[in-house]
XYZ file of C-alpha atoms in Angstrom:
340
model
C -13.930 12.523 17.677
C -14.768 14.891 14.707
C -18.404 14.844 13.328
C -19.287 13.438 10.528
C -19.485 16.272 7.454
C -20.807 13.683 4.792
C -21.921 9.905 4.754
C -21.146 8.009 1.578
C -23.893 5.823 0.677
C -23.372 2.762 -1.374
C -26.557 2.181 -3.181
C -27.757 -1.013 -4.124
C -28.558 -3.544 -0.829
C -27.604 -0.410 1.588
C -29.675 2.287 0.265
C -32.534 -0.346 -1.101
C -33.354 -3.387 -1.451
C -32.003 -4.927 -4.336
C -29.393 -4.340 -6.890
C -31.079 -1.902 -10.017
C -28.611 -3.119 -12.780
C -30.074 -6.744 -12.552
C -33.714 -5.203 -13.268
C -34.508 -5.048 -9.765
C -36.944 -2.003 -8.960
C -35.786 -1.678 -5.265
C -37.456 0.106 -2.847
C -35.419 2.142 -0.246
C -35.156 1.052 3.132
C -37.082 2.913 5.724
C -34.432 3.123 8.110
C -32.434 4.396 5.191
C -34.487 7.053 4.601
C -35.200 8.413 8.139
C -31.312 8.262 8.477
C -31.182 10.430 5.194
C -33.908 12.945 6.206
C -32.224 12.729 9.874
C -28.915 13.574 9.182
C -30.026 16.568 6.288
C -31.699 18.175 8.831
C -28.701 18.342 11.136
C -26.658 20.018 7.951
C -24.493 16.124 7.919
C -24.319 15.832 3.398
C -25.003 12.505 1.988
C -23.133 11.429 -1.748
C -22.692 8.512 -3.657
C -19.821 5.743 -3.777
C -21.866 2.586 -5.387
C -21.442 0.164 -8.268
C -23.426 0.186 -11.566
C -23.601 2.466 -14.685
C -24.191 6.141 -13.387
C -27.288 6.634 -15.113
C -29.485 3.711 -13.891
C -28.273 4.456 -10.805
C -29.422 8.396 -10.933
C -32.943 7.488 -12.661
C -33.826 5.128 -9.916
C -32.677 7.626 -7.249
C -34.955 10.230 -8.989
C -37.993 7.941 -9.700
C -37.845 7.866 -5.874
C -37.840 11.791 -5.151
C -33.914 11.404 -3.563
C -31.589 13.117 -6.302
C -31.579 16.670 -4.496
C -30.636 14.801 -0.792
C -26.801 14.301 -2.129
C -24.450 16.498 -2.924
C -21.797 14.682 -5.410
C -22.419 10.967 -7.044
C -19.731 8.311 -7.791
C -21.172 5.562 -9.388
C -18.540 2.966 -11.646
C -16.542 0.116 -10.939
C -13.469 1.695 -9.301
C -12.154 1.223 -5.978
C -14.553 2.782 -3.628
C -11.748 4.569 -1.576
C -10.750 6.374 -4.402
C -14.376 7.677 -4.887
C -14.821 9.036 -1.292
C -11.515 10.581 -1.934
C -13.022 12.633 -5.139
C -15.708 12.984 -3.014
C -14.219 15.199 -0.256
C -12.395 16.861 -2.831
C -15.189 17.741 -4.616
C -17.019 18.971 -1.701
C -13.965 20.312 -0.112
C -14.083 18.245 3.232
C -11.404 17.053 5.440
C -11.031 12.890 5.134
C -11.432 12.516 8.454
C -15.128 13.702 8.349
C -16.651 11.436 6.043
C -18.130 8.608 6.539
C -19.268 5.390 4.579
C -22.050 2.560 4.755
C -22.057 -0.388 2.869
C -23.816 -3.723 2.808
C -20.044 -5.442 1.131
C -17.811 -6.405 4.280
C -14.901 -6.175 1.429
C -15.987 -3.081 0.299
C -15.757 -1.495 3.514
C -12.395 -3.683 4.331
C -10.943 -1.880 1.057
C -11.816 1.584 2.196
C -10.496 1.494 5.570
C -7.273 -0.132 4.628
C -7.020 2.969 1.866
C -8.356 6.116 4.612
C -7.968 4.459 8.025
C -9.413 7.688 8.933
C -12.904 7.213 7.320
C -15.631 6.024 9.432
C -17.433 2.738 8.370
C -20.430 1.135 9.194
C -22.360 -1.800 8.062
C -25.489 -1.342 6.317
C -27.969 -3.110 8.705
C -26.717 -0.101 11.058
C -27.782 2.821 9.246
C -30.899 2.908 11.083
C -28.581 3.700 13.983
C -26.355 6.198 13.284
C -28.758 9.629 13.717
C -28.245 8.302 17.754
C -23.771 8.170 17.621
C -22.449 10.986 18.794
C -19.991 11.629 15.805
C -23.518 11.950 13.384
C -24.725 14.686 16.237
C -23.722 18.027 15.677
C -23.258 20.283 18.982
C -25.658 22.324 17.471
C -27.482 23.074 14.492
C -27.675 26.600 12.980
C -30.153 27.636 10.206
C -26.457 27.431 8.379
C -26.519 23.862 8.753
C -30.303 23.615 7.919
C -29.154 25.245 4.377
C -26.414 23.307 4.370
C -27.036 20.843 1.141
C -28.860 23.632 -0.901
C -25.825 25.917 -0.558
C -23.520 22.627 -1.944
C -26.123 22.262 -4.501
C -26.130 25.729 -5.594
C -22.297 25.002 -5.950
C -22.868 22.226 -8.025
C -24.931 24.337 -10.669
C -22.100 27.141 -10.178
C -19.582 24.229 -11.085
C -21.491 23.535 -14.176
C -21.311 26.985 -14.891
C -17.942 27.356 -15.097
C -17.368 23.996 -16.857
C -18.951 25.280 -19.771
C -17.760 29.088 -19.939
C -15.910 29.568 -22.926
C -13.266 32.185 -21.399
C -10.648 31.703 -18.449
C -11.246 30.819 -14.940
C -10.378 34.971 -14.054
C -13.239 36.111 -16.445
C -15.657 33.503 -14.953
C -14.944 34.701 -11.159
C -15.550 37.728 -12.677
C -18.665 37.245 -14.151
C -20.069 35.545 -10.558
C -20.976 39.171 -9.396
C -19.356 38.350 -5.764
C -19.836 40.160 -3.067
C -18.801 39.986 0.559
C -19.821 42.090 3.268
C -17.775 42.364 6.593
C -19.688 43.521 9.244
C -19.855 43.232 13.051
C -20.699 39.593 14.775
C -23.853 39.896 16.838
C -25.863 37.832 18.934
C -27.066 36.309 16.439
C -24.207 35.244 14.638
C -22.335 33.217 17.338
C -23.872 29.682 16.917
C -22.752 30.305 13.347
C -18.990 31.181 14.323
C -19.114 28.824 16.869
C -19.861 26.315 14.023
C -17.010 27.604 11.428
C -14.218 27.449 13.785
C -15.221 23.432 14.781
C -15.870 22.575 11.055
C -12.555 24.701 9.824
C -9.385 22.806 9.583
C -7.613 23.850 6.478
C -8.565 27.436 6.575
C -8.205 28.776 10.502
C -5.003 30.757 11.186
C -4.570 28.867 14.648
C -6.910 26.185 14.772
C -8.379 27.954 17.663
C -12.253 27.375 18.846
C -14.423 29.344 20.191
C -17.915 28.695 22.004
C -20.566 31.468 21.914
C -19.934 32.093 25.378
C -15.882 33.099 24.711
C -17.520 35.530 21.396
C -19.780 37.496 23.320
C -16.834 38.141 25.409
C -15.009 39.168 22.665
C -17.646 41.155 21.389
C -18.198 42.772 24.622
C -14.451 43.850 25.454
C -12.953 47.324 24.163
C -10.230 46.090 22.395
C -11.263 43.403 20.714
C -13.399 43.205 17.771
C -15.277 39.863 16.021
C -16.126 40.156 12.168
C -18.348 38.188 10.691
C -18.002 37.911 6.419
C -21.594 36.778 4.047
C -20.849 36.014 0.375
C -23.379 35.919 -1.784
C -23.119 35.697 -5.996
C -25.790 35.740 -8.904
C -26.388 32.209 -8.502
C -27.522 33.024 -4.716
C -25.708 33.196 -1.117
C -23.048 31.308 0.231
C -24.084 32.638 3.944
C -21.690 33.429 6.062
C -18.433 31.736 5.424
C -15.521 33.884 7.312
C -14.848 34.725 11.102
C -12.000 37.298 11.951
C -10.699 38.203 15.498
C -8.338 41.291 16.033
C -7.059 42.999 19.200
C -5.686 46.046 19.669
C -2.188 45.842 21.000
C -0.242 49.479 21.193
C 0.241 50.321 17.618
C -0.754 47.020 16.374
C -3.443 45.368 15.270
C -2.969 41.599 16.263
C -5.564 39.247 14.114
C -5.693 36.552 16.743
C -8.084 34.975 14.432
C -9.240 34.447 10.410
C -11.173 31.992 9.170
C -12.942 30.794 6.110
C -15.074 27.842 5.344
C -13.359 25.749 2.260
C -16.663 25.944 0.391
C -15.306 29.108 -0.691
C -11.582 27.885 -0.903
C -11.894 28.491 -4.999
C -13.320 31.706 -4.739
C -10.223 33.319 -2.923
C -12.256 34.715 -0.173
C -9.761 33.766 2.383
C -7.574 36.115 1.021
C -9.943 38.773 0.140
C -11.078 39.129 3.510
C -7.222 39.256 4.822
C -6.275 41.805 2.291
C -9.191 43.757 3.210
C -8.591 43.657 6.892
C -4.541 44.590 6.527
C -5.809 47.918 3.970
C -8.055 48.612 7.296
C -5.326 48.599 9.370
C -3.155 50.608 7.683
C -5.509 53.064 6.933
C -5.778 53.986 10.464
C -2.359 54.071 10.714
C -1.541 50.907 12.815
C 0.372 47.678 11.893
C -0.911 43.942 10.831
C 0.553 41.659 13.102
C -0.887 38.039 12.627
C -0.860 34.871 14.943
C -0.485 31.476 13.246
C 0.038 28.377 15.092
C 0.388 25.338 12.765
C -1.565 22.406 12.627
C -2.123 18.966 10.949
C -3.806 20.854 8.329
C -3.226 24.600 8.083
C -0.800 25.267 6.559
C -2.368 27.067 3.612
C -2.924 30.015 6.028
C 0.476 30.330 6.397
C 1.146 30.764 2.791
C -1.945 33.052 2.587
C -0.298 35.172 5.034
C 3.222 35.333 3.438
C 1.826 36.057 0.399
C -0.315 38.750 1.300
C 2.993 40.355 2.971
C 3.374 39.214 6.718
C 6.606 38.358 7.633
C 8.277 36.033 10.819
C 8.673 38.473 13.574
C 9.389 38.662 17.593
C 6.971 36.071 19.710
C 6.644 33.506 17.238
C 3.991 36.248 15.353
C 3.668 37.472 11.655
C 4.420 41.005 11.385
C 3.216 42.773 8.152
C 6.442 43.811 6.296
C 6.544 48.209 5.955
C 8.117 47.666 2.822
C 5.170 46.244 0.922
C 2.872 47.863 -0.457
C -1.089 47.293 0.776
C -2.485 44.160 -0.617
C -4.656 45.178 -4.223
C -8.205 45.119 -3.646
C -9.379 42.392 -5.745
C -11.197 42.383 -9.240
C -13.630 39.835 -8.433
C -15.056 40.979 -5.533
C -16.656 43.723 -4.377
C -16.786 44.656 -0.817
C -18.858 46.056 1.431
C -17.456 47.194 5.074
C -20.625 47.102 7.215
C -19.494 48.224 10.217
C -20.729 51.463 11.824
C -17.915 53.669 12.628
């Protein structure tokens, strides 16, 4: 069972007690706001998916100190499944890792009819779920900790590039990105460890890896485990990209790439590929990927056509001699951190 990313809070008679569009001044629930605090501190998001005007429902929320706890707010009179579905959209979130509470047995009959694949639980059980194992992370990384700041930070970059007047190229431009690629270390591998379970969309192979199996890697001669940290003018996106590559012969094999979909808009999945492949070449070796589809992956695979890998021997992607080295981008500047 996958852990739960994000729980979906309805609001009124789950969150508090009372409905605020009738002129009720509701209190929360206690148990609704250990579960809150509980769950925040693992790095699980909370949003919104209630009924009511948007505004009421935001001013009560802030009147109680809880605006900053969630990350994205649907508040109307829609069907609730189609709000958790703009919801991991928004936040960029596999289905399958959200979960939703509600006090409405109809409401939660009408979501898991719509996403069978959405966890949902009863309101008078939110004071439970901090102790189910799909709310408790294997472990929790200062990453985690950060979590919600880093997805509120993306909400203010959102608004920022909602209302720049020029295209979406000049505003990635004007986001002063920069990624550094640089050596995992010890440090790093709870981190890692954590990308490649919460990674789905974005992992060449859908491959794992505990910190015990990267400090192998780290340790062996012909390996080598890259870690990649964004960071913009609005602030740092932490460390959002995991590569693996062996040394095979002439080749270069990445046996790994990785990037967390918070940065899915940004490109950084293939920025960090293209820069890997001009490394490569530059030493005079050749890319050779592995890619094993999944339920979900296949946007690696197009990453990797596009950026000039082609089907070879072995079921692996060879990088095609033909083409030239993917362009550094525009957007991004690089910094190569390793010690040579």
């Amino acid at each position: 069972m996958k852990t739960v990313k994000c729980l979906v809070w309805d609001l009124d008679d789950t969150l508090w007690d009372g409905v605020v569009l009738e002129g009720d001044r509701p209190r929360p629930f206690p148990a609704a706001l250990d579960a809150l605090h509980t769950l925040d501190r693992r790095g699980i998001l909370h949003a919104v998916a209630g009924r009511g005007e948007l505004a009421r429902a935001a001013g009560h929320l802030a009147e109680h100190g809880l605006t900053d706890l969630f990350c994205a707010f649907e508040v109307g009179w829609g069907e609730k499944s189609a709000s958790i579905r703009r919801i991991a959209a928004d936040l960029g979130i596999g289905l399958d890792t959200v979960a939703f509470a509600d006090n409405d047995p109809a409401e939660r009959a009408e979501v898991a009819a719509a996403l069978p694949m959405v966890r949902c639980y009863p309101a008078e059980r939110v004071g439970e779920l901090a102790a189910l194992a799909e709310f408790r992370p294997e472990q929790v990384t200062d990453e985690a900790r950060l979590r919600r700041h880093r997805y509120l930070t993306e909400r203010d970059r959102a608004a920022a590039e909602r209302a720049f007047p020029g295209p979406p190229s000049e505003f990635l431009a004007s986001l002063g990105l920069t990624m550094t690629v640089r050596a995992a270390a010890e440090a790093d591998f709870a981190r890692a460890h954590e990308l490649t379970l919460r990674t789905h969309q974005l992992n060449t192979t859908g491959r794992t890896l505990d910190a015990g199996q990267l400090r192998e890697l780290c340790a062996s001669r012909g390996h080598e485990v890259l870690v990649a940290d964004v960071a913009d003018r609005f602030g740092a996106h932490g460390t959002v990209g995991l590569a693996v590559l062996r040394e095979a012969g002439p080749d270069v094999v990445l046996e790994l790439l990785l990037t967390s979909c918070r940065v899915l808009n940004r490109g950084i999945g293939t920025v960090l590929l293209g820069h890997l492949v001009r490394d490569v070449l530059a030493r005079g070796r050749r890319p050779v990927a592995r890619f094993v589809p999944t339920d979900a992956n296949r946007i690696m695979l197009v990453t990797l056509r596009f950026a000039g890998f082609e089907p070879g021997p072995e079921g692996r992607l060879v990088f095609d001699p033909r083409r030239p080295p993917p362009v550094a981008p525009g957007h991004v500047r690089i910094v190569d951190g390793r010690n040579r």
